[in-house]
Structure formats: C-alpha cells, structure tokens
XYZ file of C-alpha atoms in Angstrom:
584
model
C 8.561 0.848 -11.329
C 7.056 -2.951 -10.595
C 8.411 -5.718 -8.253
C 10.500 -7.875 -9.494
C 9.371 -11.486 -9.150
C 9.494 -12.928 -5.847
C 11.520 -10.945 -2.890
C 14.790 -9.672 -3.075
C 17.949 -11.024 -1.679
C 20.267 -9.001 0.354
C 23.367 -11.628 0.493
C 26.415 -10.693 0.254
C 26.645 -10.914 -4.022
C 23.353 -8.199 -3.206
C 25.576 -5.857 -1.214
C 27.843 -5.997 -3.449
C 25.968 -5.161 -6.534
C 23.921 -1.964 -5.061
C 26.947 -0.631 -4.002
C 28.109 -1.440 -7.323
C 25.219 0.163 -8.831
C 25.274 3.633 -6.819
C 28.680 4.243 -8.181
C 27.965 4.382 -11.484
C 24.487 5.947 -11.236
C 23.094 9.407 -10.805
C 20.120 8.042 -8.522
C 16.665 10.199 -7.724
C 17.033 9.774 -3.658
C 19.763 8.385 -1.673
C 19.113 7.733 2.251
C 20.851 8.321 4.872
C 20.412 5.729 7.350
C 18.889 1.791 7.817
C 16.360 2.152 10.982
C 12.765 2.183 10.755
C 12.370 5.684 8.840
C 15.046 5.735 6.357
C 14.105 2.330 5.258
C 9.976 3.459 5.127
C 11.793 6.270 2.712
C 13.118 3.887 0.793
C 9.994 1.829 0.397
C 8.496 5.389 0.191
C 10.289 6.199 -2.511
C 10.839 3.384 -4.766
C 7.150 2.665 -5.436
C 6.659 6.030 -6.425
C 8.713 4.913 -9.048
C 12.268 6.871 -8.152
C 15.383 5.243 -8.555
C 16.795 4.780 -4.997
C 19.622 3.936 -2.646
C 19.860 3.049 0.941
C 23.157 3.724 3.240
C 24.167 2.456 6.796
C 26.885 2.880 8.974
C 25.968 -0.552 10.654
C 23.553 -3.517 10.518
C 20.067 -2.528 9.540
C 17.925 -1.834 12.967
C 21.571 -0.997 14.795
C 20.370 1.934 16.954
C 16.971 2.974 17.600
C 15.010 0.646 15.780
C 15.811 -2.744 17.650
C 15.748 -1.605 20.818
C 11.968 -0.126 21.676
C 9.531 -1.846 23.355
C 8.435 -3.818 20.585
C 4.890 -2.063 20.602
C 2.835 -0.682 17.125
C 0.182 1.114 19.330
C -1.307 4.857 19.947
C -0.019 5.805 22.582
C -3.246 6.024 25.684
C -0.848 8.783 27.041
C -1.259 11.388 24.122
C -4.746 11.352 25.255
C -3.974 12.902 28.760
C -2.447 15.590 26.642
C -5.661 16.097 24.475
C -3.529 15.057 20.890
C -6.509 13.812 19.197
C -5.076 13.493 16.243
C -1.270 12.394 16.665
C -3.182 9.012 18.121
C -6.054 8.867 15.512
C -2.341 8.648 12.661
C -0.871 5.970 14.878
C -3.838 3.443 15.265
C -4.940 3.537 11.857
C -1.392 2.921 11.117
C -2.229 -0.150 13.647
C -4.498 -1.273 12.079
C -3.240 -0.511 8.362
C 0.247 -2.859 10.024
C -1.816 -5.532 11.568
C -4.572 -6.553 8.745
C -2.464 -5.287 5.228
C 1.129 -3.880 5.423
C 2.622 -7.547 7.860
C -0.062 -9.360 9.546
C 3.063 -11.696 9.436
C 4.859 -9.722 11.768
C 2.698 -7.491 13.873
C -0.109 -8.768 15.460
C -2.360 -8.391 18.482
C -1.103 -8.226 22.392
C -3.447 -7.612 25.063
C -2.950 -5.004 28.649
C -3.897 -5.098 31.850
C -4.132 -1.725 33.688
C -4.771 -2.450 37.542
C -7.271 0.944 39.127
C -5.286 1.298 42.535
C -8.117 4.160 43.663
C -11.231 3.354 44.000
C -14.598 5.471 42.680
C -12.837 8.209 40.104
C -10.440 6.251 38.570
C -12.458 3.337 36.715
C -14.416 6.011 35.228
C -11.950 8.032 34.147
C -9.474 4.988 32.415
C -12.788 3.392 30.902
C -13.989 6.963 29.429
C -10.036 6.912 28.207
C -10.035 3.223 26.209
C -13.598 3.856 25.057
C -11.946 7.070 22.951
C -9.146 5.345 22.017
C -11.463 2.046 20.652
C -13.664 4.381 18.733
C -10.586 6.772 17.540
C -9.093 2.905 16.201
C -12.437 3.430 13.666
C -11.605 5.949 12.103
C -10.455 6.998 7.999
C -12.000 3.498 7.466
C -9.397 1.320 8.697
C -10.680 -1.404 11.109
C -8.409 -1.402 13.977
C -7.830 -5.245 14.333
C -7.909 -5.545 17.812
C -10.893 -6.298 19.992
C -12.412 -3.344 22.312
C -11.408 -2.977 26.279
C -13.279 -4.113 29.063
C -13.655 -3.781 33.187
C -12.797 -6.528 35.302
C -13.173 -6.928 38.590
C -10.366 -7.339 40.876
C -11.388 -11.379 40.986
C -11.354 -11.759 37.768
C -8.524 -10.357 37.153
C -6.149 -11.943 39.695
C -7.859 -14.886 37.416
C -5.630 -13.645 33.829
C -2.808 -12.923 35.957
C -2.978 -14.460 39.468
C 1.423 -12.741 39.770
C -0.577 -9.827 40.745
C -0.185 -8.903 44.428
C -3.964 -8.325 45.786
C -3.340 -5.729 48.055
C -1.597 -3.514 44.853
C -4.780 -2.850 43.008
C -8.646 -2.684 43.674
C -9.283 -3.747 40.058
C -8.496 -3.300 36.234
C -9.442 -2.990 32.228
C -7.801 -5.027 30.006
C -7.266 -2.893 26.225
C -4.775 -4.244 23.185
C -2.595 -3.157 21.135
C -0.036 -5.012 18.834
C 3.243 -6.172 18.890
C 6.284 -6.758 16.350
C 9.749 -7.889 16.594
C 10.979 -4.037 15.491
C 14.470 -5.059 13.491
C 13.026 -8.227 11.713
C 10.177 -4.958 10.046
C 12.840 -2.630 8.892
C 14.803 -6.089 7.474
C 11.684 -7.293 5.489
C 11.115 -3.151 4.620
C 14.654 -3.061 3.301
C 14.061 -6.210 1.019
C 10.900 -4.860 0.165
C 12.000 -1.801 -0.883
C 14.897 -3.719 -3.167
C 11.987 -5.713 -4.584
C 11.300 -2.773 -5.624
C 14.439 -1.535 -7.277
C 16.013 0.267 -3.998
C 19.960 -0.450 -3.591
C 20.278 -1.247 -0.163
C 23.634 -1.942 1.759
C 25.107 -2.320 5.009
C 28.396 -0.853 6.667
C 28.797 1.782 4.537
C 29.128 5.124 6.221
C 27.990 8.733 4.776
C 31.229 10.335 5.080
C 30.528 13.540 3.563
C 28.427 14.986 0.934
C 29.195 16.130 -2.534
C 28.468 19.485 -3.473
C 27.599 22.019 -6.381
C 27.885 25.851 -5.269
C 25.888 25.081 -2.525
C 23.849 22.632 -3.858
C 23.868 18.803 -2.616
C 24.611 16.136 -5.266
C 25.367 13.354 -3.632
C 27.227 11.391 -1.007
C 30.793 10.012 0.131
C 30.450 6.667 0.701
C 33.193 4.410 3.300
C 32.410 0.825 2.690
C 33.658 -0.154 5.950
C 34.365 -4.178 4.788
C 37.006 -3.104 2.297
C 37.844 -0.127 3.150
C 37.513 1.376 -0.156
C 35.563 4.750 -0.623
C 32.674 5.806 -3.381
C 30.697 8.857 -4.622
C 26.865 8.329 -4.421
C 25.389 10.768 -6.587
C 21.640 11.696 -5.971
C 19.489 14.690 -7.479
C 18.031 14.149 -3.393
C 19.686 13.221 -0.354
C 17.877 12.516 2.913
C 19.197 12.276 5.740
C 17.184 9.483 8.177
C 19.834 8.753 10.590
C 17.703 9.574 13.966
C 19.982 10.164 17.363
C 22.497 10.835 15.101
C 21.286 13.873 13.072
C 23.307 16.677 14.272
C 25.989 14.375 13.864
C 24.503 14.226 9.657
C 24.406 18.377 9.808
C 27.791 18.982 10.975
C 28.954 17.283 7.791
C 26.783 19.731 5.592
C 27.963 22.230 7.516
C 26.279 25.461 8.882
C 24.221 25.699 12.304
C 22.553 22.553 11.688
C 17.861 23.348 11.890
C 16.927 20.256 13.635
C 18.004 19.350 17.305
C 17.775 16.428 18.286
C 17.801 14.954 22.277
C 18.850 11.491 22.610
C 16.409 9.499 25.995
C 18.332 6.253 26.566
C 14.882 3.684 27.652
C 15.957 0.368 29.219
C 14.039 -3.368 28.734
C 14.638 -6.565 30.980
C 13.830 -9.648 29.337
C 12.446 -12.852 31.904
C 12.040 -15.647 31.650
C 7.808 -16.491 30.851
C 7.900 -18.419 34.102
C 8.643 -16.409 36.452
C 5.294 -13.816 35.903
C 2.323 -16.368 36.098
C 0.128 -14.386 33.736
C -2.479 -14.592 30.384
C -2.021 -10.663 29.710
C 0.759 -7.739 29.328
C -0.098 -5.602 32.613
C 1.199 -1.817 31.953
C 1.216 0.206 34.939
C 2.106 4.063 35.633
C 5.482 5.007 36.686
C 5.889 8.872 38.554
C 7.208 10.020 35.102
C 6.152 8.024 32.331
C 4.469 4.041 32.116
C 5.901 0.646 32.730
C 5.219 -2.129 30.580
C 5.522 -5.980 30.600
C 4.699 -7.365 27.484
C 4.336 -11.021 26.355
C 7.112 -11.955 24.147
C 7.345 -15.363 23.021
C 8.547 -17.884 26.060
C 9.515 -14.279 27.904
C 7.978 -10.912 29.335
C 9.970 -7.190 27.983
C 9.893 -5.302 31.030
C 10.325 -0.917 30.202
C 11.398 1.244 30.334
C 13.152 3.853 31.526
C 13.505 8.212 30.181
C 16.915 9.264 31.042
C 19.247 11.674 29.110
C 21.831 10.419 27.388
C 25.364 12.254 25.995
C 27.634 9.951 26.260
C 28.255 7.352 23.212
C 25.072 6.627 20.818
C 26.546 3.543 18.962
C 26.323 1.401 22.064
C 23.999 2.771 24.813
C 24.553 0.846 28.669
C 21.977 -0.049 31.066
C 23.350 1.193 34.882
C 22.388 -1.006 37.386
C 20.302 1.768 38.462
C 18.343 1.485 35.558
C 17.963 -2.086 36.172
C 16.901 -1.819 39.412
C 14.219 0.685 38.876
C 12.251 -1.357 35.680
C 12.506 -3.973 39.126
C 11.716 -1.603 41.608
C 8.831 -0.585 39.837
C 7.550 -3.633 38.806
C 7.967 -5.786 41.461
C 5.589 -3.257 43.151
C 2.474 -4.795 41.871
C 3.826 -8.740 41.730
C 3.097 -11.045 44.590
C 6.741 -12.382 44.365
C 8.987 -10.220 43.439
C 11.650 -10.212 40.603
C 14.856 -10.237 41.440
C 18.404 -9.498 39.063
C 18.939 -12.902 38.886
C 15.890 -13.601 36.736
C 17.046 -11.443 34.322
C 17.746 -13.071 31.009
C 18.405 -9.812 28.992
C 19.087 -6.128 28.670
C 19.217 -3.681 26.238
C 19.365 -0.381 25.572
C 18.433 2.768 23.439
C 18.341 5.584 22.834
C 15.055 7.722 21.770
C 15.109 10.989 18.974
C 13.359 13.693 20.461
C 12.629 16.795 19.118
C 15.008 19.470 21.219
C 13.657 22.899 19.331
C 13.226 23.414 15.643
C 14.583 26.397 13.763
C 12.295 29.764 12.325
C 12.808 27.610 8.889
C 12.373 24.267 9.976
C 8.886 22.494 8.378
C 6.492 20.733 11.549
C 4.491 18.684 9.629
C 3.621 17.281 12.943
C 3.798 17.705 17.016
C 6.888 14.280 16.372
C 8.169 14.954 13.666
C 9.785 17.771 11.358
C 11.110 17.728 8.184
C 13.294 20.269 6.172
C 15.111 21.387 3.861
C 18.798 22.704 4.960
C 20.364 23.097 2.003
C 19.090 22.553 -1.527
C 19.277 18.953 -2.174
C 19.140 17.751 0.980
C 16.391 16.994 3.195
C 16.694 15.774 6.878
C 13.846 14.161 8.835
C 13.523 13.813 12.491
C 11.228 12.475 15.580
C 8.342 10.104 15.151
C 7.930 6.983 16.684
C 8.157 3.629 15.361
C 4.351 3.073 14.834
C 4.166 6.090 12.634
C 6.989 4.731 10.448
C 5.254 4.618 7.455
C 3.516 8.815 7.285
C 7.038 10.265 8.359
C 8.501 8.379 4.967
C 6.275 9.296 2.484
C 6.305 12.888 4.388
C 9.881 13.187 3.835
C 9.405 11.977 0.287
C 7.037 14.831 -0.702
C 9.184 16.817 0.178
C 11.984 15.282 -2.394
C 9.267 15.742 -4.650
C 9.328 18.941 -4.280
C 13.237 19.259 -4.943
C 12.746 17.108 -8.220
C 11.952 18.996 -11.212
C 9.428 16.411 -12.710
C 6.080 15.000 -11.468
C 6.218 12.369 -8.487
C 3.199 10.204 -7.382
C 1.455 10.476 -4.049
C 2.542 7.859 -1.238
C 0.895 4.118 -1.768
C 2.844 2.481 0.357
C -0.680 2.056 2.167
C -1.707 -0.526 0.087
C 1.913 -2.036 -0.928
C 2.076 -5.590 1.939
C 5.875 -5.974 2.904
C 7.465 -9.566 1.822
C 5.671 -12.465 3.677
C 2.118 -10.797 3.842
C 1.085 -11.907 0.436
C -0.633 -15.443 1.497
C -0.034 -15.743 5.268
C -3.101 -16.409 6.525
C -3.372 -18.867 3.786
C -0.667 -20.624 4.540
C -0.866 -20.344 8.714
C -4.706 -22.217 8.082
C -2.027 -24.933 6.603
C 0.766 -25.040 9.150
C -0.726 -28.877 9.633
C -0.303 -29.599 6.048
C 3.063 -27.963 5.842
C 4.254 -29.144 9.089
C 3.299 -32.601 7.149
C 5.828 -32.123 3.986
C 8.337 -30.806 5.955
C 8.876 -33.097 8.548
C 8.950 -30.288 11.303
C 6.229 -30.371 14.749
C 3.922 -27.551 13.765
C 4.827 -25.374 16.965
C 7.877 -24.948 14.244
C 6.007 -23.649 11.856
C 4.359 -21.100 13.384
C 7.589 -20.160 14.535
C 8.705 -19.626 11.220
C 5.349 -18.250 9.523
C 5.427 -15.276 12.449
C 8.517 -14.681 11.183
C 9.225 -15.589 7.544
C 4.898 -15.403 6.163
C 5.077 -16.243 2.632
C 8.416 -16.434 2.686
C 9.076 -19.359 4.781
C 8.907 -21.635 1.607
C 12.997 -19.947 1.114
C 14.032 -21.851 4.474
C 11.801 -24.825 4.282
C 14.454 -25.470 1.170
C 16.930 -25.128 2.866
C 16.607 -27.551 5.116
C 15.262 -29.638 2.154
C 18.575 -29.152 0.756
C 20.264 -29.861 3.849
C 18.428 -31.687 6.167
C 21.083 -30.724 9.082
C 19.849 -27.226 8.915
C 16.445 -29.079 10.004
C 17.931 -29.204 13.514
C 17.576 -26.418 15.830
C 20.907 -24.621 17.494
C 22.078 -25.980 20.238
C 22.104 -23.672 23.229
C 18.994 -21.817 21.603
C 16.588 -23.877 20.403
C 14.178 -21.662 20.037
C 15.632 -21.384 16.658
C 16.664 -24.085 13.954
C 20.313 -24.330 11.579
C 18.374 -22.923 8.396
C 17.622 -19.457 10.330
C 20.838 -18.802 11.130
C 22.198 -19.236 7.224
C 18.671 -17.723 5.535
C 19.978 -14.534 7.349
C 23.304 -14.462 5.829
C 21.629 -15.265 2.280
C 18.920 -13.443 2.095
C 18.239 -11.161 4.981
C 21.509 -8.729 5.155
C 23.265 -10.188 8.241
C 27.411 -9.282 7.633
C 28.613 -10.265 11.250
C 28.010 -12.878 13.892
C 26.723 -9.854 15.787
C 23.910 -8.978 13.354
C 22.361 -12.707 13.338
C 22.801 -13.006 17.881
C 21.042 -9.966 18.219
C 18.669 -8.757 15.507
C 18.641 -11.759 13.227
C 17.244 -13.452 15.794
C 17.230 -12.286 19.582
C 19.441 -15.067 21.405
C 21.789 -12.131 22.798
C 19.306 -11.405 25.077
C 16.621 -14.115 25.243
C 18.738 -16.463 27.133
C 21.041 -16.612 29.952
C 24.171 -16.940 28.449
C 23.067 -14.379 25.843
C 24.422 -15.827 22.967
C 27.582 -16.691 24.084
C 26.646 -20.421 24.156
C 26.100 -20.784 20.592
C 28.135 -18.422 18.955
C 30.614 -21.056 17.359
C 28.301 -22.709 15.886
C 26.039 -19.824 14.476
C 29.823 -17.945 12.924
C 30.492 -21.215 11.619
C 27.109 -21.281 9.863
C 27.816 -17.585 8.562
C 30.783 -18.982 7.119
C 30.040 -20.686 4.123
C 27.446 -17.671 2.465
C 30.308 -15.186 3.934
C 33.024 -16.758 2.326
C 34.902 -17.016 6.187
C 38.545 -18.610 6.985
C 38.813 -20.384 10.520
C 40.473 -17.049 11.447
C 37.237 -14.450 10.867
C 35.804 -16.838 12.415
C 37.670 -16.997 15.749
C 37.357 -13.092 15.501
C 33.931 -13.027 15.574
C 33.274 -15.178 18.239
C 35.881 -13.905 20.177
C 34.372 -10.191 19.132
C 30.970 -11.302 20.657
C 32.166 -12.679 23.408
C 33.942 -9.740 24.855
C 30.532 -7.444 23.311
C 28.760 -9.184 25.842
C 31.510 -9.418 28.719
C 31.249 -5.358 28.434
C 27.232 -5.321 29.431
C 27.814 -8.037 31.273
C 30.522 -5.803 33.580
C 28.283 -2.522 32.422
C 25.036 -3.583 34.087
C 26.882 -3.342 37.422
C 28.513 -0.126 37.772
C 26.440 2.340 39.465
C 26.750 5.555 36.535
C 26.048 5.755 33.181
C 29.467 7.237 32.696
C 31.121 4.334 34.882
C 28.767 1.958 31.490
C 29.455 3.486 29.118
C 33.193 3.530 29.513
C 33.616 0.064 30.419
C 30.712 -0.725 27.436
C 33.084 1.140 25.172
C 35.698 -1.421 25.853
C 34.649 -3.839 23.772
C 36.641 -3.257 20.902
C 34.649 -2.785 17.180
C 34.105 -6.426 14.758
C 34.876 -3.598 12.050
C 36.748 -1.105 12.912
C 36.298 2.121 10.159
C 38.823 2.228 8.197
C 40.879 5.460 7.728
C 44.301 7.372 6.073
C 46.365 7.663 8.926
C 46.803 11.855 8.012
C 42.648 12.170 8.543
C 40.394 11.913 11.684
C 37.931 9.134 11.785
C 34.621 11.117 11.279
C 31.095 10.105 13.191
C 29.591 6.807 12.789
C 26.631 7.456 11.644
C-alpha cells in the first residue's frame, strides 16, 4: 500500500468516512485503543499492506500516552538491574526517533546528576553513563545526543545556579531526549491514516463479534451520536493499556494478562522559578525525580503509587503534590511552594502484574498473547519502545492470517512532518519573512508540525486574524486551534486545551481564560451552534474546578470522589434497559 499524496487529515468528515468504511468492509485488523501502542500497531500493520481500523473511546492519547514524563530514554535504572538488552533496545529506538522517524517532534535534552557522596559515587555513576553512551551506538544507529561529561561542584553551579551548594559535591551531565507525547500519538495516527488506516476517536468498543470461539470483530458505539456499528476484522488487537482487563472481561473467561495501575504525578512551574541551563535528575527512596525543561516551564515528577480507582481521570492529591515539592526542594537554594505550581497532571502506568502459563512473554517489559482465536492482546512496555511493541503485536496478527505478511518496516518510515524538516528549519528566517510572522513563531510551529507547517500558514494566509496569538495563552496562534479541529482529530474543547496544546497545564488559569475564544474558533470547523459552545466552555470550566479541588484533598479516595464530580462532555449512549460497559 502506498502513501496518499500529502498527509491525511483527521477532521470531522474523515472521521465519519472512517466509521462508514469500517462498517462496510471486513478489515485485516481492527485496533482497540488510540494510545501510543495502538497508534503504533496501526502504522505497523498499514505499512505491511494490511487493511486497518482504529477505534478509541475518548480522545487519542487521552490516557497514559498524554500523561508521561515526556521523555524518550533508555532507562538508566535498568542498567543497575543489569538489563542491558532492554536499555540497548530503548536507546536504539531513541536514535531512530531523533534522527529518522520524528526529528521534528523528538529532540535532545541534557540532565545534571548531582553527586552526594565523595569517592565511590563518581566512578560508579560515570561507569554507568559510559555504558549508557556505548549502548546508544548499538546496531549502527547514531545515538543522536552528546556523550556524558563530569563536572565539579563549581562548574555544576554555573550550569544550574539554583542548586543548593551544600546539597551535592559534584555532578555528571548526560543527554536523553524528550517529546510532546500526545502530539506524537496524533502524528502517528495521521501517518497511519496516510497509509490507508481508518481512524476514529470517541468510538467505544462495547463487545466482540464472534463466530463460535473465534473473535471476528468488535461492536462499536459512536459516542457522539449513540449509533452502533459492527466492525468486522480477521484479527482484533487490544491495545488499551490500563483498560486491558476490562477488554478481557468483554471476551469472557479468565484473562491471560493482568495489569496493575501505578499513578505518576507531575507538576509544571514557570521556567524562571529554577535557574538552570539543564534538566536535573535526582534519586528518591523509590525511584528517580526529573526536573525537565519544557519551553517556558519545568516539568517536575514523578510519583509511583498504586491506583485502583477511576482509570479515565486519575486524580492528584495534596499528598502527591507535596511529595514532589519536598523532594525537589531538597536540592534547590530557593524552595518551590504550591503557589509556584502552574499545572498538575496525573497518569497511570500499565504494569504487568503476572501472566498465565499461556502468555508468550516477548521481553521483560511487554507481553503479547492470543487468548482466543482472532484476538491479540498487548500490554506493558513504555513509550520509548512503542514501535518494538507494535511490531511484536503485528507479528502475532500475521500468524493468525492465512496470507504472507511482510516484516515490519516502521524503522524506515518517517512520520508525517519529518520529511524536509531540517531544510525548513534552516530556512526559518525566510519563512518568517514570507509569512509575516516572527521567527520565534516559525520555530514554535516547526517544532510542532515539522514540514506540515505550510498547512497552518495557509490558514493564516486565508484569514490573517488566525495569525494572532490567543489572548491569555500567547504561545499559540489562533490558527493552531482551527488546525487541531480540521486536521488533528480534536472533537471537543478539552481535546485542544489538554492535548493538541498544553494550555491546561502551562498557564495558571489552566485554560479557563481562553476557553471561550478557543471554543468559538472550533465552532466553525465542527459545526457547533451557540449552545454547544456554551456547553463545551461550561464542561471545561467544571473539569478544571474539580481538578483544583481534588488537589486539595489528602487522600486518593477523597481526590477521586471530587474529580468524578465533573460531568462528561460526551455521555455514553446506552439504552435504558441495558447497563453501560466500562469505558475502554
């Protein structure tokens, strides 16, 4: 299957067409779940020549895949566990993403590791980072980042003046990479659609189609209209992360993969609150804490606590926020307070809690299984190695198809926006002159859209008012909001403020101050009337109020109860005589 001319759009018309096509034909594979793994499976399958559909109950990447630490990394802690194969695999993926697959979305980021012990710690950490750098060269893929370097305390303080002098004796600096995780997933799905995949958000899998023991597709409910449709497929892939067990219940029988949810909480603070030219990584009693440069902000996290409550909206409690602040303040000369916190987000990691004898474990980090004929399930893993996970899942799909399926080629497939990115970056001053935008705006757009920047600039050319920044969130142009609705699959105000942009966590008002303006910009492309605009703004405002209130509670249970007080913008349409299935 060859790519269509240009990048596929994920607008309202394309969504409707995708659902219609999925209902009209039998696909080779339908993927349940629109996070990074589901999106990766869709692209892998489509580029092997298979017909593919993707359904996601909420917005793309609305679960774990938009709430990570935004890092593409090998995992230094796995070196201490002597898991060299896993680190090598992750570092190979980091190099591929930086240099070939998504150079417009993934970029290097430096980290300072403060040393707190004299003598043994520097050679110990230095040896680990030397091995980390060496493993990054494996398989002939350039690591794409500089090597580590040792710093004295005086030199480290020049790099990171906000560090408290008495808190460390020296430092080592190394490099990894970072990504806007939600934008990456959306771009993955646009790439899959460009290669022929049908993609639809707000489409919930509520049951499986069966022919005897064999799964032959999924029953899908369009959460925008309440309509239901049968999507027939020769193979179904469940890639729902923390919802894996819920999907297994729809199949019936005991599950072969058991997933435990671990909550990770991150804080955002303004860049001027911490004076540093580099990110910082700190050891904690449980794991590590990152201070990550993020535009005009710092991301600080994360926590690691078991979560057994609502999966769609994990809540951060006061205890979570205080934990992060207390640990970062141990090394800062001027401590942070809760008043410095612009935004808070909480995500769930899908951790494998144990597998049955039938499970085929492909690595220590993820598993793939065939619980019943026609169904492939994949769980575990991490964002950095999504492509490896996807290839393993499609390999399992291939075993279930009575045809010859080519091997994975996604290591050779750039995402939309990657081709020509470097040339455009080199020409950014010319682009600024021709578009009438400041070069800083062009750089911002290139880092978000890559070579698809022309599509955004065409909106500005046709309507110069879209070239103005949003009032109250001036990092973003008004054109980006329209583009999110017409090209990037945004269906609701929350999709844009939380995932297509990060206004919900990058402003002290958390998006409330721009909600009306953004909703009105979305109204035209999505066909909203004044009442729908009002509903969208009301829902978003109540969501933010509930999140703020939950973050004042002492326990997970109290925070969860308050967060769930906010209504859902898209109610699950269920006949009165039938109970709703769990959201997946």
